[in-house]
Coordinates of C-alpha atoms in Angstrom, one line a residue:
Chain U
M1006 CA 50.7 96.3 206.0
R1007 CA 54.0 95.7 207.7
I1008 CA 56.2 93.0 206.4
A1009 CA 55.2 89.4 205.5
P1010 CA 57.8 86.8 206.1
R1011 CA 59.8 86.0 203.0
S1012 CA 58.9 82.4 203.2
Y1013 CA 55.2 83.1 202.6
V1014 CA 56.1 85.1 199.5
T1015 CA 58.0 82.1 198.2
L1016 CA 55.2 79.7 199.0
L1017 CA 52.7 82.1 197.4
L1018 CA 54.7 82.1 194.2
A1019 CA 54.8 78.3 194.3
L1020 CA 51.0 78.2 194.7
S1021 CA 50.0 80.9 192.3
V1022 CA 52.2 80.7 189.3
G1023 CA 50.1 79.4 186.4
C1024 CA 47.0 78.7 188.3
R1025 CA 45.0 81.8 187.8
E1026 CA 41.3 81.2 188.2
T1027 CA 41.8 77.5 188.2
S1028 CA 41.9 76.6 191.9
P1029 CA 38.6 76.5 193.8
V1030 CA 40.3 78.5 196.5
D1031 CA 42.1 80.9 194.2
Q1032 CA 41.3 84.5 194.8
G1033 CA 42.1 85.6 191.3
A1034 CA 45.1 87.2 189.7
V1035 CA 48.7 86.2 190.1
P1036 CA 50.5 88.9 192.1
V1037 CA 52.2 90.7 189.2
A1038 CA 54.5 92.8 191.3
T1039 CA 55.6 89.7 193.2
L1040 CA 56.4 88.0 190.0
N1041 CA 58.1 91.0 188.8
A1042 CA 60.2 91.2 191.9
Q1043 CA 61.2 87.6 191.4
R1044 CA 62.3 88.4 187.8
N1045 CA 64.3 91.2 189.3
G1046 CA 65.9 88.8 191.7
A1047 CA 64.5 90.5 194.8
A1048 CA 61.9 89.1 197.2
E1049 CA 59.0 91.6 197.6
K1050 CA 56.3 92.0 200.2
R1051 CA 53.2 93.8 199.3
A1052 CA 49.5 94.0 199.9
G1053 CA 47.0 94.0 197.1
D1054 CA 47.0 91.6 194.2
G1055 CA 47.6 92.5 190.6
D1056 CA 44.1 93.6 189.7
E1057 CA 42.6 96.0 192.2
L1058 CA 40.0 98.7 191.6
V1059 CA 41.4 101.5 193.6
Q1060 CA 39.3 104.3 194.9
F1061 CA 40.3 107.4 196.7
S1062 CA 37.8 108.4 199.4
L1063 CA 34.1 107.4 199.2
L1064 CA 31.5 108.7 196.8
A1065 CA 29.2 109.2 199.8
A1066 CA 31.8 111.6 201.3
L1067 CA 32.1 113.6 198.0
A1068 CA 28.3 113.7 197.7
A1069 CA 28.1 115.0 201.2
G1070 CA 30.4 117.9 200.3
D1071 CA 34.0 116.8 201.1
Y1072 CA 35.4 118.5 198.0
A1073 CA 38.6 120.1 199.3
G1074 CA 42.1 118.6 198.8
G1075 CA 42.2 114.9 198.8
A1076 CA 44.7 112.4 197.4
P1077 CA 47.7 113.8 195.5
L1078 CA 47.5 113.2 191.8
V1079 CA 50.8 111.4 192.0
D1080 CA 49.1 108.7 194.1
V1081 CA 46.4 108.4 191.5
R1082 CA 49.0 107.5 188.9
Q1083 CA 50.7 105.2 191.2
F1084 CA 47.5 103.2 191.6
G1085 CA 46.2 103.1 188.1
D1086 CA 46.5 104.2 184.4
F1087 CA 42.8 104.2 183.7
G1088 CA 39.8 105.7 185.4
V1089 CA 37.5 108.6 186.4
G1090 CA 37.3 111.2 189.1
T1091 CA 37.2 114.9 189.9
F1092 CA 39.6 117.5 191.3
D1093 CA 40.2 119.6 194.4
R1094 CA 37.1 121.8 194.9
L1095 CA 35.1 119.7 192.4
D1096 CA 37.0 121.5 189.6
G1097 CA 35.9 119.5 186.6
E1098 CA 35.9 115.9 185.4
M1099 CA 38.9 113.7 185.6
I1100 CA 39.8 111.2 182.9
V1101 CA 42.8 108.9 183.4
L1102 CA 43.7 107.2 180.2
D1103 CA 47.0 105.5 179.2
G1104 CA 48.6 106.7 182.4
E1105 CA 47.9 110.4 181.8
I1106 CA 45.5 112.6 183.8
F1107 CA 43.2 114.9 181.9
Q1108 CA 40.9 117.6 183.4
V1109 CA 37.8 118.8 181.6
V1110 CA 36.9 122.1 183.2
A1111 CA 33.4 123.6 183.1
S1112 CA 34.1 125.5 179.8
G1113 CA 34.7 122.1 178.2
E1114 CA 38.4 122.8 177.8
V1115 CA 40.6 119.7 178.3
V1116 CA 43.7 120.3 180.3
R1117 CA 46.5 117.8 180.6
R1118 CA 47.5 117.6 184.3
D1119 CA 51.0 116.9 185.7
D1120 CA 51.3 115.4 189.2
Q1121 CA 50.6 118.6 191.0
G1122 CA 47.1 118.9 192.6
A1123 CA 44.8 116.6 194.4
T1124 CA 41.5 114.7 194.0
P1125 CA 38.7 114.3 196.6
F1126 CA 37.4 111.3 194.7
A1127 CA 38.7 109.1 191.9
T1128 CA 38.6 105.5 190.8
V1129 CA 41.4 103.9 188.9
T1130 CA 42.9 100.6 187.9
F1131 CA 45.8 99.4 185.7
F1132 CA 43.8 98.4 182.6
A1133 CA 44.6 95.0 181.2
A1134 CA 41.8 93.6 179.0
D1135 CA 40.3 90.3 180.1
G1136 CA 38.0 90.4 177.1
T1137 CA 36.8 92.4 174.1
I1138 CA 33.5 92.8 172.3
E1139 CA 33.6 93.9 168.7
H1140 CA 31.0 95.7 166.6
V1141 CA 29.2 97.4 169.6
S1142 CA 26.6 99.9 168.7
A1143 CA 24.3 101.9 170.9
G1144 CA 21.5 104.4 170.3
S1145 CA 21.9 105.8 173.9
L1146 CA 24.1 105.4 176.9
T1147 CA 21.4 103.3 178.6
E1148 CA 21.4 101.0 175.6
L1149 CA 25.2 100.6 175.9
D1150 CA 24.9 99.7 179.6
Q1151 CA 22.2 97.1 178.7
T1152 CA 24.4 95.6 175.9
L1153 CA 27.4 95.4 178.3
D1154 CA 25.2 93.9 181.0
R1155 CA 24.5 91.0 178.6
R1156 CA 28.1 90.5 177.6
V1157 CA 30.3 91.2 180.6
P1158 CA 30.5 88.4 183.2
H1159 CA 30.1 88.4 187.0
D1160 CA 28.0 91.1 188.6
K1161 CA 29.6 90.9 192.0
R1162 CA 33.0 92.2 190.9
P1163 CA 33.9 95.6 189.5
F1164 CA 34.9 96.1 185.9
A1165 CA 36.9 98.8 184.1
L1166 CA 35.5 99.3 180.5
K1167 CA 37.1 101.0 177.6
V1168 CA 34.9 101.7 174.5
T1169 CA 36.5 103.2 171.4
A1170 CA 34.4 104.4 168.6
E1171 CA 33.5 107.2 166.2
F1172 CA 30.7 108.9 168.2
E1173 CA 27.8 110.3 166.2
E1174 CA 26.7 112.3 169.2
L1175 CA 27.8 112.8 172.8
T1176 CA 26.1 114.7 175.6
L1177 CA 28.8 115.8 178.1
R1178 CA 29.0 117.7 181.3
S1179 CA 31.4 119.2 183.7
A1180 CA 31.1 121.5 186.8
P1181 CA 32.9 124.7 188.0
P1182 CA 35.0 124.7 191.2
Q1183 CA 33.1 125.2 194.4
K1184 CA 33.8 127.6 197.3
P1185 CA 33.4 126.8 201.0
P1186 CA 31.1 126.3 202.8
Y1187 CA 30.5 123.4 200.4
R1188 CA 26.9 122.4 199.7
P1189 CA 26.0 118.7 199.0
L1190 CA 26.7 117.5 195.5
A1191 CA 23.0 116.9 194.7
E1192 CA 22.4 120.6 195.4
V1193 CA 25.4 122.0 193.4
I1194 CA 24.7 119.8 190.4
D1195 CA 22.5 122.7 189.0
Q1196 CA 25.7 124.6 188.3
Q1197 CA 26.9 122.0 185.9
R1198 CA 27.5 122.8 182.2
V1199 CA 26.1 120.5 179.6
W1200 CA 27.0 120.4 175.9
K1201 CA 26.8 118.2 172.9
R1202 CA 29.4 117.2 170.3
E1203 CA 29.0 115.3 167.1
N1204 CA 31.2 113.0 165.1
V1205 CA 34.1 112.7 167.5
R1206 CA 36.5 109.8 167.6
G1207 CA 37.5 108.8 171.1
T1208 CA 37.2 106.6 174.2
L1209 CA 34.6 106.1 176.8
V1210 CA 36.4 105.5 180.1
G1211 CA 34.0 103.5 182.3
I1212 CA 33.8 101.8 185.7
R1213 CA 31.0 99.4 186.6
C1214 CA 30.7 98.8 190.3
P1215 CA 28.6 96.0 191.8
E1216 CA 25.4 96.7 193.7
W1217 CA 27.0 95.7 197.0
M1218 CA 29.2 98.9 196.8
G1219 CA 26.1 101.0 197.5
T1220 CA 27.1 104.6 197.9
L1221 CA 30.8 103.9 198.4
N1222 CA 31.2 104.4 194.6
V1223 CA 28.7 104.6 191.7
A1224 CA 26.9 101.3 191.7
G1225 CA 26.4 100.4 188.0
Y1226 CA 28.1 102.2 185.2
H1227 CA 30.0 105.5 185.4
W1228 CA 31.3 106.9 182.1
H1229 CA 33.7 109.7 181.2
F1230 CA 34.9 110.5 177.6
L1231 CA 38.1 111.7 176.0
S1232 CA 38.5 112.3 172.3
D1233 CA 41.5 111.0 170.4
D1234 CA 42.8 114.5 169.8
R1235 CA 42.4 115.2 173.6
K1236 CA 40.3 118.3 172.8
V1237 CA 36.8 117.0 173.8
G1238 CA 35.9 115.3 177.1
G1239 CA 33.6 115.2 180.1
H1240 CA 31.3 113.2 182.2
V1241 CA 29.0 111.3 179.7
L1242 CA 25.2 111.8 180.1
D1243 CA 24.4 110.3 176.7
C1244 CA 26.0 109.0 173.5
R1245 CA 25.2 107.3 170.2
F1246 CA 27.6 105.3 168.0
N1247 CA 28.0 102.4 165.6
D1248 CA 30.5 99.7 165.3
G1249 CA 32.6 100.5 168.4
R1250 CA 34.9 98.2 170.3
A1251 CA 34.6 97.5 174.0
A1252 CA 37.3 96.0 176.2
Y1253 CA 36.8 95.0 179.8
D1254 CA 39.0 94.4 182.8
E1255 CA 37.6 92.4 185.7
C1256 CA 38.9 93.5 189.0
S1257 CA 39.5 90.9 191.7
S1258 CA 39.6 93.3 194.6
V1259 CA 38.7 96.8 195.7
L1260 CA 41.1 99.0 197.5
I1261 CA 39.5 102.0 199.3
R1262 CA 42.1 104.6 200.4
L1263 CA 40.6 106.8 203.1
P1264 CA 41.5 110.5 203.5
A1265 CA 43.4 111.4 206.7
S1266 CA 41.8 114.9 206.5
A1267 CA 39.8 116.4 209.3
S1268 CA 37.0 117.2 206.8
F1269 CA 36.6 113.5 206.0
G1270 CA 36.6 112.7 209.6
A1271 CA 33.8 115.2 210.2
I1272 CA 31.6 114.7 207.1
D1273 CA 28.1 113.3 207.7
M1274 CA 27.4 110.8 205.0
S1275 CA 24.3 109.4 206.6
G1276 CA 21.9 111.4 204.4
V1277 CA 23.5 110.2 201.1
S1278 CA 21.3 107.7 199.2
E1279 CA 21.7 105.7 196.0
A1280 CA 19.0 107.9 194.5
D1281 CA 21.3 111.0 195.2
V1282 CA 24.2 109.2 193.5
N1283 CA 21.9 108.3 190.5
K1284 CA 20.8 112.0 190.2
I1285 CA 24.4 113.2 190.4
E1286 CA 26.1 110.7 188.1
R1287 CA 23.4 109.7 185.7
Q1288 CA 20.5 112.1 185.3
R1289 CA 18.8 109.4 183.3
G1290 CA 16.1 108.4 185.7
G1291 CA 15.7 105.0 187.2
K1292 CA 18.8 102.8 187.6
Chain Z
M225 CA 47.7 96.7 189.2
R226 CA 50.2 96.4 186.5
I227 CA 53.5 98.3 187.0
A228 CA 53.7 102.0 187.9
P229 CA 56.6 103.9 186.4
R230 CA 59.7 104.0 188.6
S231 CA 59.8 107.8 188.5
Y232 CA 56.5 108.0 190.4
V233 CA 57.8 105.8 193.1
T234 CA 60.8 108.1 193.5
L235 CA 58.5 111.2 193.5
L236 CA 56.2 109.5 196.0
L237 CA 59.1 108.9 198.3
A238 CA 60.1 112.5 198.0
L239 CA 56.6 113.6 198.9
S240 CA 55.8 111.2 201.6
V241 CA 58.9 110.7 203.8
G242 CA 58.4 112.5 207.0
C243 CA 55.1 114.0 206.3
R244 CA 52.7 111.5 207.7
E245 CA 49.4 113.1 208.6
T246 CA 50.8 116.6 208.1
S247 CA 50.0 117.5 204.5
P248 CA 46.4 118.5 203.6
V249 CA 46.6 116.2 200.7
D250 CA 48.3 113.3 202.5
Q251 CA 46.3 110.1 202.4
G252 CA 47.8 108.8 205.7
A253 CA 50.6 106.3 206.2
V254 CA 54.0 106.4 204.6
P255 CA 54.2 103.4 202.3
V256 CA 56.2 101.1 204.5
A257 CA 57.1 98.6 201.8
T258 CA 58.2 101.4 199.5
L259 CA 60.5 102.8 202.2
N260 CA 61.7 99.3 203.0
A261 CA 62.5 98.8 199.3
Q262 CA 64.5 102.0 199.4
R263 CA 66.4 100.8 202.5
N264 CA 67.1 97.6 200.5
G265 CA 68.3 99.7 197.6
A266 CA 65.6 98.4 195.3
A267 CA 62.8 100.4 193.6
E268 CA 59.5 98.7 194.3
K269 CA 56.1 99.0 192.7
R270 CA 53.1 98.0 194.6
A271 CA 49.4 98.7 195.2
G272 CA 48.1 99.4 198.7
D273 CA 49.9 101.5 201.2
G274 CA 51.5 100.2 204.4
D275 CA 48.4 100.0 206.6
E276 CA 45.4 98.3 205.0
L277 CA 42.6 96.4 206.7
V278 CA 42.3 93.4 204.4
Q279 CA 39.1 91.4 204.2
F280 CA 38.4 88.3 202.2
S281 CA 34.9 88.3 200.7
L282 CA 32.0 90.3 202.2
L283 CA 30.3 89.6 205.5
A284 CA 27.0 89.9 203.6
A285 CA 28.1 87.0 201.3
L286 CA 28.9 84.9 204.4
A287 CA 25.7 85.9 206.1
A288 CA 23.8 84.8 203.0
G289 CA 25.4 81.3 203.1
D290 CA 28.5 81.5 201.0
Y291 CA 30.5 79.2 203.4
A292 CA 32.4 76.9 201.1
G293 CA 36.0 77.2 200.2
G294 CA 37.2 80.7 199.9
A295 CA 40.7 82.3 200.2
P296 CA 43.6 80.0 201.0
L297 CA 45.0 80.5 204.5
V298 CA 48.4 81.2 203.0
D299 CA 46.8 84.3 201.5
V300 CA 45.5 85.3 204.9
R301 CA 49.0 85.2 206.4
Q302 CA 50.3 87.1 203.4
F303 CA 48.0 90.0 204.1
G304 CA 48.1 90.2 207.9
D305 CA 49.4 88.9 211.2
F306 CA 46.4 89.9 213.3
G307 CA 42.6 89.4 212.8
V308 CA 39.5 87.4 212.9
G309 CA 37.5 85.1 210.6
T310 CA 36.1 81.7 210.1
F311 CA 36.9 78.6 208.1
D312 CA 35.7 76.6 205.1
R313 CA 32.1 75.4 205.9
L314 CA 31.9 77.8 208.8
D315 CA 34.0 75.3 210.8
G316 CA 34.8 77.4 213.9
E317 CA 36.2 80.8 214.8
M318 CA 39.5 82.1 213.4
I319 CA 42.0 84.1 215.5
V320 CA 45.1 85.4 213.7
L321 CA 47.6 86.5 216.3
D322 CA 51.4 87.2 216.0
G323 CA 51.3 85.7 212.5
E324 CA 49.8 82.4 213.5
I325 CA 46.3 81.2 212.6
F326 CA 44.2 79.4 215.3
Q327 CA 40.9 77.6 214.9
V328 CA 38.5 77.3 217.8
V329 CA 36.2 74.5 216.8
A330 CA 32.7 74.0 218.3
S331 CA 33.9 71.8 221.2
G332 CA 36.0 74.8 222.3
E333 CA 39.3 73.0 221.4
V334 CA 41.9 75.4 219.9
V335 CA 43.8 74.1 216.9
R336 CA 46.9 75.7 215.5
R337 CA 46.5 75.8 211.7
D338 CA 49.2 75.5 209.1
D339 CA 48.7 77.1 205.6
Q340 CA 46.4 74.3 204.4
G341 CA 42.7 75.1 204.2
A342 CA 40.6 78.1 203.3
T343 CA 38.4 80.8 204.7
P344 CA 35.1 82.1 203.3
F345 CA 35.5 85.3 205.4
A346 CA 38.3 86.8 207.3
T347 CA 39.6 90.3 208.2
V348 CA 43.3 90.9 208.9
T349 CA 46.0 93.6 209.1
F350 CA 49.6 93.8 210.0
F351 CA 49.3 95.1 213.5
A352 CA 51.5 98.0 214.4
A353 CA 50.2 100.0 217.3
D354 CA 49.5 103.7 216.7
G355 CA 48.5 104.1 220.3
T356 CA 48.0 102.3 223.6
I357 CA 45.6 102.8 226.5
E358 CA 46.8 101.5 229.9
H359 CA 44.7 100.4 232.9
V360 CA 41.6 99.5 230.9
S361 CA 38.8 97.8 232.9
A362 CA 35.4 96.7 231.7
G363 CA 32.4 95.0 233.5
S364 CA 31.1 93.9 230.1
L365 CA 32.0 93.8 226.4
T366 CA 29.6 96.6 225.8
E367 CA 31.4 98.7 228.4
L368 CA 34.7 97.9 226.7
D369 CA 33.3 99.1 223.4
Q370 CA 32.1 102.3 225.0
T371 CA 35.5 103.0 226.7
L372 CA 37.3 102.5 223.5
D373 CA 34.8 104.7 221.6
R374 CA 35.9 107.5 223.9
R375 CA 39.6 106.9 223.5
V376 CA 40.2 105.7 220.0
P377 CA 40.2 108.5 217.4
H378 CA 38.5 108.8 214.0
D379 CA 35.3 107.0 213.4
K380 CA 35.5 106.9 209.6
R381 CA 38.6 104.6 209.5
P382 CA 38.9 101.0 210.6
F383 CA 40.9 100.0 213.6
A384 CA 42.6 96.8 214.8
L385 CA 42.5 96.5 218.6
K386 CA 44.5 94.3 220.8
V387 CA 43.5 94.0 224.5
T388 CA 45.7 92.0 226.8
A389 CA 44.5 91.3 230.4
E390 CA 43.7 88.6 233.0
F391 CA 40.1 88.0 232.3
E392 CA 37.8 87.3 235.2
E393 CA 35.1 86.0 233.0
L394 CA 34.7 85.3 229.3
T395 CA 31.6 84.2 227.4
L396 CA 32.8 82.5 224.2
R397 CA 31.1 80.8 221.3
S398 CA 32.0 78.8 218.2
A399 CA 30.0 76.9 215.6
P400 CA 30.1 73.5 214.0
P401 CA 30.8 73.0 210.3
Q402 CA 27.8 73.3 208.0
K403 CA 26.7 70.9 205.2
P404 CA 25.2 72.0 201.9
P405 CA 22.7 73.2 201.0
Y406 CA 23.8 76.1 203.3
R407 CA 21.2 78.1 205.2
P408 CA 21.7 81.8 205.9
L409 CA 24.0 82.5 208.9
A410 CA 21.2 84.1 211.0
E411 CA 19.3 80.7 210.8
V412 CA 22.3 78.4 211.6
I413 CA 23.4 80.6 214.6
D414 CA 21.1 78.5 216.8
Q415 CA 23.7 75.6 216.3
Q416 CA 26.4 77.7 218.0
R417 CA 28.0 76.4 221.3
V418 CA 28.4 79.0 224.1
W419 CA 30.7 78.5 227.1
K420 CA 32.2 80.5 229.9
R421 CA 35.7 80.6 231.3
E422 CA 37.1 82.3 234.4
N423 CA 40.5 83.7 235.2
V424 CA 42.2 83.3 231.9
R425 CA 45.1 85.5 230.7
G426 CA 45.0 86.3 227.1
T427 CA 44.3 88.6 224.2
L428 CA 41.1 90.1 222.7
V429 CA 41.7 90.3 219.0
G430 CA 39.3 93.0 217.7
I431 CA 38.4 94.9 214.6
R432 CA 36.3 98.1 214.6
C433 CA 34.8 98.9 211.3
P434 CA 33.3 102.3 210.5
E435 CA 29.5 102.6 209.9
W436 CA 30.0 103.3 206.2
M437 CA 31.1 99.7 205.8
G438 CA 27.5 98.6 206.4
T439 CA 27.2 94.8 205.8
L440 CA 30.5 94.5 204.0
N441 CA 32.0 93.7 207.3
V442 CA 30.9 94.1 211.0
A443 CA 30.2 97.8 211.5
G444 CA 31.4 98.5 215.0
Y445 CA 33.4 96.1 217.1
H446 CA 34.1 92.4 216.4
W447 CA 36.0 90.5 219.1
H448 CA 37.6 87.1 219.2
F449 CA 39.8 85.8 222.1
L450 CA 42.9 83.6 222.5
S451 CA 44.5 82.7 225.8
D452 CA 48.2 83.0 226.4
D453 CA 48.5 79.3 226.7
R454 CA 46.6 78.9 223.4
K455 CA 44.1 76.5 225.0
V456 CA 41.0 78.8 225.3
G457 CA 39.5 80.9 222.5
G458 CA 36.4 81.8 220.5
H459 CA 34.2 84.6 219.4
V460 CA 33.6 86.8 222.4
L461 CA 30.0 87.5 223.5
D462 CA 30.9 89.0 226.8
C463 CA 33.9 89.5 229.1
R464 CA 35.0 91.2 232.4
F465 CA 38.4 92.3 233.4
N466 CA 40.5 94.8 235.3
D467 CA 43.6 96.7 234.5
G468 CA 44.1 95.5 231.0
R469 CA 46.1 97.1 228.2
A470 CA 44.7 98.1 224.9
A471 CA 46.7 98.9 221.7
Y472 CA 45.1 100.2 218.5
D473 CA 46.2 100.3 214.9
E474 CA 44.4 102.8 212.7
C475 CA 44.1 101.6 209.1
S476 CA 44.3 104.1 206.3
S477 CA 42.7 101.9 203.7
V478 CA 40.5 98.9 203.2
L479 CA 41.3 96.1 200.7
I480 CA 38.4 93.9 199.8
R481 CA 39.5 90.7 198.1
L482 CA 36.6 89.2 196.2
P483 CA 36.2 85.4 195.7
A484 CA 36.4 84.1 192.1
S485 CA 34.0 81.3 193.0
A486 CA 30.8 80.5 191.2
S487 CA 29.0 80.4 194.6
F488 CA 30.1 84.0 195.4
G489 CA 28.9 85.1 191.9
A490 CA 25.5 83.5 192.5
I491 CA 24.9 84.5 196.1
D492 CA 22.0 86.8 196.8
M493 CA 23.1 89.3 199.4
S494 CA 20.1 91.6 199.1
G495 CA 18.3 90.2 202.1
V496 CA 21.1 90.7 204.5
S497 CA 20.6 93.6 206.9
E498 CA 22.8 95.3 209.6
A499 CA 20.3 93.8 212.1
D500 CA 21.2 90.3 210.9
V501 CA 24.9 91.1 211.3
N502 CA 24.2 92.4 214.8
K503 CA 22.3 89.2 215.6
I504 CA 25.1 87.0 214.2
E505 CA 28.1 88.7 215.6
R506 CA 26.9 90.4 218.8
Q507 CA 23.8 88.9 220.3
R508 CA 23.9 91.9 222.6
G509 CA 20.8 93.7 221.3
G510 CA 20.9 97.2 219.9
K511 CA 24.1 98.6 218.3

């Protein structure tokens, strides 16, 4: 954006304060930063409302092999405190939780990351629960997805989902860093490491994208895990738990930040299908 | 978003000032509003960088018949000063130029709109030229697209395009407002009005979306027109001109604002194809 005239900001404030989701033409959330600026006594001009799902690059570009470099981790934390992703060269699984970035490398070790480094693909939001579901149990990850499908509203908007529980069993995976020339993700997935853990207390960090997002992100659910002691984590292939608690944050918009890199400019995404994404992210068969 | 810690904003400034497009991990534009805030001596927290293409709803939702209500026009002007769209109930073609919103109704009349009203689909940005092309001529709109394809860089990012010229001939169209129950756009397109104008000085307001956007927007070029005297306008089906000037603005991200409406939640977009979009927006055959 460039700069919106100050008068529109003032008018927007007049229109939006206190009318969230009540007007037939309301697009959703009150612009938090705008309100915050008013509280600070400064007019503010900004794009984006208060509730974006923010993704860095496209899953289709990652799936096609655009693994190098990407968005600085400092950007990831600027745009969200909760989410999932990977790292430069596909070096492990990213969990963003409570504003901190964790990396689960292929050995299963969990590394707390500072702002150095980059991500070729990540999806984050600032998590603020719009609703909670108590006493959630699931015999499998697929069962969890089905339970949430029944309880979480609106299938055209993305959701961030936070499930806290004592997990009886978790099947987790991560992947080792790749070397150029990079092969497509569906081909390197055979290098992934998979392990199980039992009786671990922690958080499922999930994003549910609507079907219309196709291969831009993972349509449906995408789950990563981090234990309360920050020692166990990874991309979740399966899990089992009783009496957990789920919180969900409905996102009113999607911000897609596109790499400026030559590799992104050159990548051929035309061969990436939703079946590839399902194979890469779920390995559960079907959708 | 909620609020990013102030320290990240400071660090982002340190990282991004003066390094646009030069770092391998740079996502693109320097965050203008952040810089602006620094100039104003105030720390600022915001989502989105300085250069988003902002769209309200999805073209696939419009094509499937979600014509009613939508985003307030005041929002459109908050998110851009340049772009294209339509109005509540599909009542004509929208041109956003120099921060003003114009409506070309089916009679061809051009109406200057204030902030009252709503749009079920629009795409805008704050236009700031990244490059210009002088002495552009085109015997047809397809020829213009081909010329720009050769001159405008990067086919994975969206562009806003502004072409000013004396137009020898323009073929324009608009559509009358629809009544519920709404039929799909590809079916109501036979109600459009088409007219020609000769020797009109004005501006082509264009958006070029990358192929990966599929039916979320119009992949390829989408052109509307407004004359300098604000008396002639519409969706452009064809044109011919000599010695025009094209300016382009590369967008580093895409912000998709999703309606909160029940009609958007209920719309079935699964039957909308890129062929439908081509039929609706181009009527030029092929892609």
